[in-house]
Amino acid sequence: KQWYQRRVAITAGESVRASTNETVTKPTKEVELEGLVQQDDKSKKQFVHPKDSAIPTENGVNPYLNSSLPVTCHLTRPGGYRQTESFKAHDLAVSSMALHPFRDVVATVSDDTTWKMWSVPDGELLLTGRGHSMWIGGCAFHPDGTKLATGSGDTSVKVWDFSAGECVRTFNDHSHPVWSVAWHHSGNFLASSSMDNSSKLFDVASERCRCTFRGHSDSVNSLTFLPYSNILCTCSADKTISMWDIRTGLCAQTFYGHVNAINNVNFNTSGSAIVSCDAYGIVKLWDVRQVVEISSYDFEPHPANSATFDTSGSCLAICSNDGTVKMLEIEKNKVTELAGHEDGVQAAVFSRGGEMLISASSDTTVKIWS
């Protein structure tokens, strides 16, 4: 209040005694208060932290655009996938999972507040991480495979360094639980989505939030980057999918079509298509360039918790709350079920060559299908 009184005194162009008994010398020219405030705001917007990473001005080159990608053996082998391994991963429900970018290793996160790393397909425990005070909703490996990011119900986002053996970054900018996290292909930026209806972009080097994406009217349940680009894709309980340009912080496009809360969203490897799934078991495919719905599949009434493409983009693994993974052959419109979990399946990932599918469930187990 005292600061405000002194600023008003300057704008009045007179000598005025403030409440602190300080005398303010009158300026030689009248200055408009609004102009000063706008100038201050402008200087704040232009502030750049000395450790800030530069957001690439151009998109990266997707190495998978013109290459021949392996087709999952579920399509090439008679009978498709079969369960070959199963192990108890956590004490409580496994909520999400991520595949290491180079090795046959997966990370799992759980309602028991821990994350773990496992070698597959043998299920050997490699690492365990503790530090969150509530459930962990999502995880993602750094593009170089040396770090893991996690988002939790305690509203924090953490970055864990494997060589240091500890948490090296903690971001507490969200006001509500964090559902998911995703790395930019440069490895310099980390995105998170939250129940506070927003997504955020963190600069790992300067340890600060660089941008907050606001536009959804309900919880942002999942997010992912368009491969090798500056476009971030989010899905929300408000039934929409949004595409954001991280260079400007603006929404570039919105997809409409779901009539229930959307649980998860993912791109195919080439970045030409999106798969989304909702709380009533509806799965939709979208054309990214034309911003139109390609097809829709009904697996109601059980919620579809997540859906992911295989490397070739010809097959989908849909994780259902009925305890099954539904394998959808897109061209043939053929669905087969992988049954074995005793509770809802929360996440599934294909191995890079398509020889394995790894699924994680609320029944605390991880299963290997090959």
CSV table of C-alpha atoms in Angstrom, one decimal:
chain,number,residue,atom,x,y,z
A,1,LYS,CA,0.0,0.0,0.0
A,2,GLN,CA,2.8,2.4,0.8
A,3,TRP,CA,4.5,1.6,-2.5
A,4,TYR,CA,1.3,2.4,-4.3
A,5,GLN,CA,0.9,5.7,-2.5
A,6,ARG,CA,4.4,6.7,-3.4
A,7,ARG,CA,3.9,5.8,-7.1
A,8,VAL,CA,0.7,7.9,-7.2
A,9,ALA,CA,2.6,10.8,-5.7
A,10,ILE,CA,5.1,10.6,-8.6
A,11,THR,CA,2.2,10.6,-11.2
A,12,ALA,CA,0.6,13.6,-9.5
A,13,GLY,CA,3.6,15.8,-10.2
A,14,GLU,CA,3.7,17.3,-6.7
A,15,SER,CA,5.7,16.9,-3.5
A,16,VAL,CA,3.6,14.7,-1.2
A,17,ARG,CA,4.4,13.2,2.2
A,18,ALA,CA,3.7,9.4,2.2
A,19,SER,CA,2.4,7.5,5.2
A,20,THR,CA,6.0,6.6,6.1
A,21,ASN,CA,6.8,10.4,6.5
A,22,GLU,CA,9.1,10.2,3.4
A,23,THR,CA,9.1,13.2,1.1
A,24,VAL,CA,8.9,12.4,-2.6
A,25,THR,CA,10.6,15.0,-4.9
A,26,LYS,CA,8.3,16.1,-7.7
A,27,PRO,CA,9.4,15.1,-11.2
A,28,THR,CA,10.1,17.7,-13.8
A,29,LYS,CA,7.5,16.2,-16.1
A,30,GLU,CA,4.2,14.6,-15.5
A,31,VAL,CA,4.3,10.8,-15.9
A,32,GLU,CA,1.2,8.6,-16.4
A,33,LEU,CA,0.9,5.7,-13.9
A,34,GLU,CA,-0.7,3.4,-16.4
A,35,GLY,CA,2.2,3.8,-18.7
A,36,LEU,CA,4.7,2.9,-15.9
A,37,VAL,CA,2.7,-0.2,-15.0
A,38,GLN,CA,2.6,-1.3,-18.7
A,39,GLN,CA,6.3,-0.7,-19.0
A,40,ASP,CA,7.0,-2.8,-15.9
A,41,ASP,CA,4.8,-5.6,-17.2
A,42,LYS,CA,6.5,-5.6,-20.5
A,43,SER,CA,9.9,-5.8,-18.9
A,44,LYS,CA,8.7,-8.8,-16.9
A,45,LYS,CA,7.5,-10.6,-20.0
A,46,GLN,CA,10.9,-10.1,-21.6
A,47,PHE,CA,12.7,-11.5,-18.7
A,48,VAL,CA,15.0,-14.4,-19.7
A,49,HIS,CA,16.7,-16.6,-17.1
A,50,PRO,CA,20.4,-16.9,-17.9
A,51,LYS,CA,20.1,-20.7,-17.8
A,52,ASP,CA,17.0,-20.9,-20.0
A,53,SER,CA,17.2,-23.4,-22.9
A,54,ALA,CA,16.3,-22.2,-26.4
A,55,ILE,CA,13.1,-23.6,-27.8
A,56,PRO,CA,13.9,-24.8,-31.3
A,57,THR,CA,12.4,-22.6,-33.9
A,58,GLU,CA,12.1,-25.4,-36.4
A,59,ASN,CA,10.7,-28.9,-36.0
A,60,GLY,CA,13.2,-31.8,-35.9
A,61,VAL,CA,13.4,-34.5,-38.6
A,62,ASN,CA,11.4,-37.6,-37.8
A,63,PRO,CA,13.7,-40.5,-38.8
A,64,TYR,CA,10.7,-42.8,-39.1
A,65,LEU,CA,8.9,-40.9,-41.9
A,66,ASN,CA,10.5,-42.7,-44.8
A,67,SER,CA,11.7,-45.9,-43.2
A,68,SER,CA,10.3,-49.4,-43.2
A,69,LEU,CA,8.9,-50.0,-39.7
A,70,PRO,CA,8.6,-53.4,-38.1
A,71,VAL,CA,5.1,-54.8,-37.8
A,72,THR,CA,4.1,-56.3,-34.5
A,73,CYS,CA,4.3,-60.1,-34.4
A,74,HIS,CA,0.7,-60.1,-33.2
A,75,LEU,CA,-0.2,-59.6,-36.9
A,76,THR,CA,2.4,-61.9,-38.4
A,77,ARG,CA,2.3,-64.9,-36.1
A,78,PRO,CA,-0.6,-67.3,-36.2
A,79,GLY,CA,-2.7,-66.9,-33.0
A,80,GLY,CA,-1.1,-63.5,-32.2
A,81,TYR,CA,0.4,-62.7,-28.8
A,82,ARG,CA,0.3,-65.1,-25.9
A,83,GLN,CA,1.2,-64.5,-22.3
A,84,THR,CA,4.8,-65.6,-21.6
A,85,GLU,CA,5.7,-63.8,-18.3
A,86,SER,CA,4.0,-62.3,-15.3
A,87,PHE,CA,5.3,-60.7,-12.2
A,88,LYS,CA,4.1,-58.6,-9.2
A,89,ALA,CA,5.5,-55.1,-9.7
A,90,HIS,CA,4.1,-53.1,-6.8
A,91,ASP,CA,2.1,-53.3,-3.6
A,92,LEU,CA,-0.8,-51.3,-5.0
A,93,ALA,CA,-2.2,-50.6,-8.5
A,94,VAL,CA,0.3,-49.9,-11.3
A,95,SER,CA,-1.0,-46.7,-12.9
A,96,SER,CA,1.4,-46.1,-15.8
A,97,MET,CA,4.4,-47.4,-17.6
A,98,ALA,CA,7.1,-46.2,-20.1
A,99,LEU,CA,9.6,-48.1,-22.4
A,100,HIS,CA,13.3,-47.1,-22.3
A,101,PRO,CA,14.3,-45.5,-25.7
A,102,PHE,CA,17.2,-48.0,-26.3
A,103,ARG,CA,17.1,-51.0,-23.9
A,104,ASP,CA,14.6,-53.7,-23.1
A,105,VAL,CA,13.7,-51.9,-19.9
A,106,VAL,CA,10.4,-50.5,-18.6
A,107,ALA,CA,9.6,-48.1,-15.8
A,108,THR,CA,6.4,-48.5,-13.8
A,109,VAL,CA,4.7,-46.1,-11.4
A,110,SER,CA,2.1,-47.0,-8.8
A,111,ASP,CA,-0.4,-45.9,-6.2
A,112,ASP,CA,2.1,-47.1,-3.6
A,113,THR,CA,4.1,-43.8,-4.2
A,114,THR,CA,7.1,-45.6,-5.8
A,115,TRP,CA,8.6,-46.0,-9.3
A,116,LYS,CA,10.5,-49.1,-10.4
A,117,MET,CA,12.6,-50.1,-13.4
A,118,TRP,CA,12.5,-53.7,-14.8
A,119,SER,CA,14.3,-55.6,-17.4
A,120,VAL,CA,12.0,-57.4,-19.8
A,121,PRO,CA,11.1,-60.1,-20.6
A,122,ASP,CA,12.7,-61.7,-17.5
A,123,GLY,CA,11.1,-59.2,-15.0
A,124,GLU,CA,14.3,-58.5,-13.0
A,125,LEU,CA,14.1,-55.4,-10.7
A,126,LEU,CA,16.8,-52.9,-11.6
A,127,LEU,CA,15.9,-49.7,-9.6
A,128,THR,CA,13.4,-48.4,-7.1
A,129,GLY,CA,12.7,-44.7,-6.5
A,130,ARG,CA,11.0,-43.1,-3.5
A,131,GLY,CA,10.3,-39.5,-2.9
A,132,HIS,CA,6.7,-38.7,-3.8
A,133,SER,CA,4.2,-38.5,-0.9
A,134,MET,CA,1.2,-39.6,-2.9
A,135,TRP,CA,0.3,-41.9,-5.8
A,136,ILE,CA,2.3,-41.5,-9.0
A,137,GLY,CA,0.1,-41.0,-12.1
A,138,GLY,CA,2.6,-40.9,-15.0
A,139,CYS,CA,6.2,-41.4,-16.1
A,140,ALA,CA,8.4,-40.8,-19.1
A,141,PHE,CA,12.1,-41.6,-20.0
A,142,HIS,CA,14.4,-38.8,-21.1
A,143,PRO,CA,15.2,-39.1,-24.8
A,144,ASP,CA,18.8,-40.2,-24.0
A,145,GLY,CA,17.6,-42.7,-21.5
A,146,THR,CA,19.5,-41.3,-18.5
A,147,LYS,CA,16.6,-39.8,-16.6
A,148,LEU,CA,13.0,-40.5,-15.6
A,149,ALA,CA,10.3,-37.9,-15.1
A,150,THR,CA,7.3,-38.7,-12.8
A,151,GLY,CA,4.1,-36.8,-12.0
A,152,SER,CA,2.2,-37.4,-8.8
A,153,GLY,CA,-0.9,-36.8,-6.7
A,154,ASP,CA,1.2,-34.7,-4.4
A,155,THR,CA,1.1,-32.0,-7.2
A,156,SER,CA,4.8,-32.3,-8.0
A,157,VAL,CA,6.8,-33.3,-11.0
A,158,LYS,CA,10.2,-34.9,-10.4
A,159,VAL,CA,13.2,-35.7,-12.5
A,160,TRP,CA,15.3,-38.7,-11.4
A,161,ASP,CA,18.9,-39.1,-12.6
A,162,PHE,CA,20.0,-42.7,-12.8
A,163,SER,CA,23.8,-42.0,-12.6
A,164,ALA,CA,23.3,-39.8,-9.5
A,165,GLY,CA,20.8,-42.2,-8.0
A,166,GLU,CA,18.5,-39.5,-6.8
A,167,CYS,CA,15.9,-36.9,-7.7
A,168,VAL,CA,17.7,-33.9,-9.3
A,169,ARG,CA,14.7,-31.6,-10.1
A,170,THR,CA,11.3,-31.0,-8.4
A,171,PHE,CA,8.7,-28.7,-9.9
A,172,ASN,CA,5.8,-27.7,-7.6
A,173,ASP,CA,3.9,-25.3,-10.0
A,174,HIS,CA,0.7,-27.3,-10.3
A,175,SER,CA,-2.1,-26.7,-7.7
A,176,HIS,CA,-3.7,-30.1,-8.1
A,177,PRO,CA,-2.6,-33.7,-8.8
A,178,VAL,CA,-0.5,-34.3,-11.9
A,179,TRP,CA,-1.7,-37.1,-14.3
A,180,SER,CA,1.0,-37.4,-16.9
A,181,VAL,CA,4.4,-36.1,-18.1
A,182,ALA,CA,6.2,-36.1,-21.5
A,183,TRP,CA,9.6,-35.0,-22.7
A,184,HIS,CA,10.3,-32.8,-25.7
A,185,HIS,CA,12.6,-34.5,-28.3
A,186,SER,CA,15.4,-32.1,-27.4
A,187,GLY,CA,15.4,-33.4,-23.8
A,188,ASN,CA,15.6,-29.8,-22.5
A,189,PHE,CA,11.8,-29.4,-21.8
A,190,LEU,CA,9.3,-31.4,-19.8
A,191,ALA,CA,5.6,-31.1,-20.1
A,192,SER,CA,3.0,-32.1,-17.5
A,193,SER,CA,-0.8,-32.3,-17.3
A,194,SER,CA,-2.9,-31.8,-14.2
A,195,MET,CA,-6.3,-31.9,-12.5
A,196,ASP,CA,-5.9,-28.1,-12.2
A,197,ASN,CA,-7.2,-27.8,-15.9
A,198,SER,CA,-3.8,-26.8,-17.2
A,199,SER,CA,-0.6,-28.2,-18.7
A,200,LYS,CA,2.9,-26.7,-18.1
A,201,LEU,CA,6.2,-26.7,-19.9
A,202,PHE,CA,9.3,-26.8,-17.6
A,203,ASP,CA,12.8,-25.9,-18.5
A,204,VAL,CA,15.1,-28.5,-16.9
A,205,ALA,CA,18.2,-26.3,-17.1
A,206,SER,CA,16.8,-23.2,-15.5
A,207,GLU,CA,14.5,-25.2,-13.2
A,208,ARG,CA,11.4,-23.1,-13.9
A,209,CYS,CA,8.1,-23.2,-15.7
A,210,ARG,CA,8.4,-21.6,-19.1
A,211,CYS,CA,4.8,-21.7,-20.1
A,212,THR,CA,1.3,-22.6,-18.8
A,213,PHE,CA,-1.3,-23.8,-21.4
A,214,ARG,CA,-4.8,-22.8,-20.4
A,215,GLY,CA,-7.9,-23.5,-22.4
A,216,HIS,CA,-9.4,-26.8,-21.1
A,217,SER,CA,-12.4,-26.4,-18.8
A,218,ASP,CA,-11.7,-29.6,-16.9
A,219,SER,CA,-8.9,-31.9,-15.8
A,220,VAL,CA,-6.2,-32.4,-18.4
A,221,ASN,CA,-5.8,-36.2,-18.2
A,222,SER,CA,-3.0,-37.0,-20.7
A,223,LEU,CA,-0.5,-35.3,-23.0
A,224,THR,CA,2.2,-36.2,-25.6
A,225,PHE,CA,4.4,-34.4,-28.1
A,226,LEU,CA,4.0,-34.8,-31.8
A,227,PRO,CA,7.2,-36.7,-32.7
A,228,TYR,CA,10.2,-34.5,-33.3
A,229,SER,CA,8.1,-31.3,-33.2
A,230,ASN,CA,7.2,-28.3,-31.0
A,231,ILE,CA,3.5,-29.3,-30.9
A,232,LEU,CA,2.1,-30.6,-27.7
A,233,CYS,CA,-1.2,-32.6,-27.7
A,234,THR,CA,-3.5,-32.7,-24.6
A,235,CYS,CA,-6.7,-34.4,-23.9
A,236,SER,CA,-9.2,-33.5,-21.2
A,237,ALA,CA,-12.2,-34.5,-19.2
A,238,ASP,CA,-13.9,-31.6,-21.1
A,239,LYS,CA,-14.2,-34.1,-24.0
A,240,THR,CA,-11.7,-32.3,-26.3
A,241,ILE,CA,-8.2,-32.7,-27.7
A,242,SER,CA,-6.0,-29.7,-28.2
A,243,MET,CA,-2.8,-29.0,-30.0
A,244,TRP,CA,-0.5,-26.4,-28.6
A,245,ASP,CA,2.6,-24.6,-30.1
A,246,ILE,CA,5.1,-24.5,-27.2
A,247,ARG,CA,6.9,-21.5,-29.0
A,248,THR,CA,3.9,-19.3,-28.6
A,249,GLY,CA,1.9,-21.0,-25.9
A,250,LEU,CA,-1.2,-20.8,-28.1
A,251,CYS,CA,-3.7,-23.5,-29.0
A,252,ALA,CA,-3.3,-24.3,-32.7
A,253,GLN,CA,-6.1,-26.7,-33.2
A,254,THR,CA,-8.9,-28.5,-31.2
A,255,PHE,CA,-10.5,-31.8,-32.0
A,256,TYR,CA,-14.2,-32.4,-31.1
A,257,GLY,CA,-16.1,-35.7,-31.2
A,258,HIS,CA,-16.0,-37.4,-27.8
A,259,VAL,CA,-19.0,-37.2,-25.6
A,260,ASN,CA,-17.3,-38.5,-22.5
A,261,ALA,CA,-14.1,-37.6,-20.6
A,262,ILE,CA,-11.0,-38.5,-22.6
A,263,ASN,CA,-8.5,-40.6,-20.7
A,264,ASN,CA,-5.5,-40.8,-23.0
A,265,VAL,CA,-4.1,-39.6,-26.3
A,266,ASN,CA,-1.2,-40.9,-28.4
A,267,PHE,CA,0.4,-40.3,-31.8
A,268,ASN,CA,1.5,-43.0,-34.3
A,269,THR,CA,5.3,-43.1,-35.0
A,270,SER,CA,5.1,-40.9,-38.1
A,271,GLY,CA,2.9,-38.3,-36.4
A,272,SER,CA,0.1,-38.5,-39.0
A,273,ALA,CA,-2.6,-39.9,-36.7
A,274,ILE,CA,-3.9,-39.6,-33.2
A,275,VAL,CA,-5.6,-42.3,-31.1
A,276,SER,CA,-7.8,-41.2,-28.2
A,277,CYS,CA,-10.0,-43.2,-25.8
A,278,ASP,CA,-12.6,-42.1,-23.3
A,279,ALA,CA,-14.4,-43.1,-20.0
A,280,TYR,CA,-17.1,-45.0,-21.8
A,281,GLY,CA,-14.9,-47.2,-23.9
A,282,ILE,CA,-15.0,-45.2,-27.2
A,283,VAL,CA,-11.7,-45.2,-29.2
A,284,LYS,CA,-11.2,-42.7,-32.0
A,285,LEU,CA,-8.6,-42.3,-34.7
A,286,TRP,CA,-7.9,-38.7,-36.0
A,287,ASP,CA,-6.1,-37.4,-39.1
A,288,VAL,CA,-3.6,-34.8,-37.8
A,289,ARG,CA,-3.3,-32.8,-41.0
A,290,GLN,CA,-7.0,-32.6,-41.9
A,291,VAL,CA,-8.2,-32.4,-38.3
A,292,VAL,CA,-11.0,-34.9,-38.9
A,293,GLU,CA,-12.1,-38.1,-37.3
A,294,ILE,CA,-11.0,-41.2,-39.3
A,295,SER,CA,-12.9,-43.9,-37.5
A,296,SER,CA,-14.5,-44.7,-34.1
A,297,TYR,CA,-14.7,-48.0,-32.2
A,298,ASP,CA,-17.1,-48.9,-29.4
A,299,PHE,CA,-15.8,-51.0,-26.5
A,300,GLU,CA,-18.4,-49.8,-24.0
A,301,PRO,CA,-19.4,-49.9,-21.2
A,302,HIS,CA,-16.0,-50.4,-19.7
A,303,PRO,CA,-13.7,-47.4,-19.7
A,304,ALA,CA,-10.7,-47.4,-22.1
A,305,ASN,CA,-7.8,-46.3,-19.9
A,306,SER,CA,-5.2,-45.9,-22.6
A,307,ALA,CA,-4.4,-46.8,-26.2
A,308,THR,CA,-1.2,-47.0,-28.1
A,309,PHE,CA,0.1,-47.7,-31.6
A,310,ASP,CA,2.6,-50.4,-32.5
A,311,THR,CA,5.7,-49.1,-34.3
A,312,SER,CA,4.2,-49.6,-37.8
A,313,GLY,CA,1.0,-47.9,-36.9
A,314,SER,CA,-1.1,-50.8,-38.1
A,315,CYS,CA,-2.2,-52.2,-34.7
A,316,LEU,CA,-3.6,-50.7,-31.5
A,317,ALA,CA,-3.4,-52.0,-28.0
A,318,ILE,CA,-6.4,-50.7,-26.0
A,319,CYS,CA,-6.2,-51.1,-22.2
A,320,SER,CA,-9.7,-51.8,-20.9
A,321,ASN,CA,-11.1,-51.5,-17.4
A,322,ASP,CA,-12.5,-55.0,-17.9
A,323,GLY,CA,-9.0,-56.5,-17.4
A,324,THR,CA,-8.2,-57.2,-21.0
A,325,VAL,CA,-6.0,-55.6,-23.7
A,326,LYS,CA,-7.9,-55.3,-26.9
A,327,MET,CA,-5.7,-55.7,-30.0
A,328,LEU,CA,-7.2,-53.8,-32.9
A,329,GLU,CA,-6.0,-54.5,-36.5
A,330,ILE,CA,-6.8,-51.2,-38.1
A,331,GLU,CA,-7.0,-52.2,-41.8
A,332,LYS,CA,-9.0,-55.3,-41.1
A,333,ASN,CA,-11.1,-53.8,-38.3
A,334,LYS,CA,-10.4,-57.0,-36.4
A,335,VAL,CA,-10.3,-57.2,-32.6
A,336,THR,CA,-8.8,-59.9,-30.4
A,337,GLU,CA,-8.5,-59.9,-26.6
A,338,LEU,CA,-5.6,-60.6,-24.4
A,339,ALA,CA,-7.1,-61.8,-21.1
A,340,GLY,CA,-5.1,-62.5,-18.0
A,341,HIS,CA,-5.2,-59.5,-15.7
A,342,GLU,CA,-7.6,-59.6,-12.7
A,343,ASP,CA,-8.4,-55.9,-12.7
A,344,GLY,CA,-8.4,-53.0,-15.1
A,345,VAL,CA,-5.4,-52.6,-17.4
A,346,GLN,CA,-3.9,-49.1,-17.1
A,347,ALA,CA,-1.1,-49.1,-19.6
A,348,ALA,CA,0.6,-51.1,-22.4
A,349,VAL,CA,3.7,-50.6,-24.5
A,350,PHE,CA,5.0,-52.3,-27.6
A,351,SER,CA,8.7,-53.2,-27.8
A,352,ARG,CA,10.5,-51.4,-30.6
A,353,GLY,CA,10.6,-54.4,-32.8
A,354,GLY,CA,7.0,-55.5,-32.0
A,355,GLU,CA,8.1,-58.8,-30.7
A,356,MET,CA,6.6,-58.1,-27.2
A,357,LEU,CA,3.7,-56.2,-25.6
A,358,ILE,CA,4.0,-55.3,-22.0
A,359,SER,CA,0.9,-54.5,-20.0
A,360,ALA,CA,0.4,-53.1,-16.4
A,361,SER,CA,-2.7,-53.4,-14.3
A,362,SER,CA,-4.5,-52.3,-11.2
A,363,ASP,CA,-4.0,-55.9,-10.0
A,364,THR,CA,-0.4,-54.8,-9.2
A,365,THR,CA,1.1,-57.0,-11.9
A,366,VAL,CA,3.0,-56.6,-15.2
A,367,LYS,CA,2.5,-59.2,-18.0
A,368,ILE,CA,4.6,-59.9,-21.0
A,369,TRP,CA,2.9,-61.0,-24.2
A,370,SER,CA,5.0,-62.4,-27.1
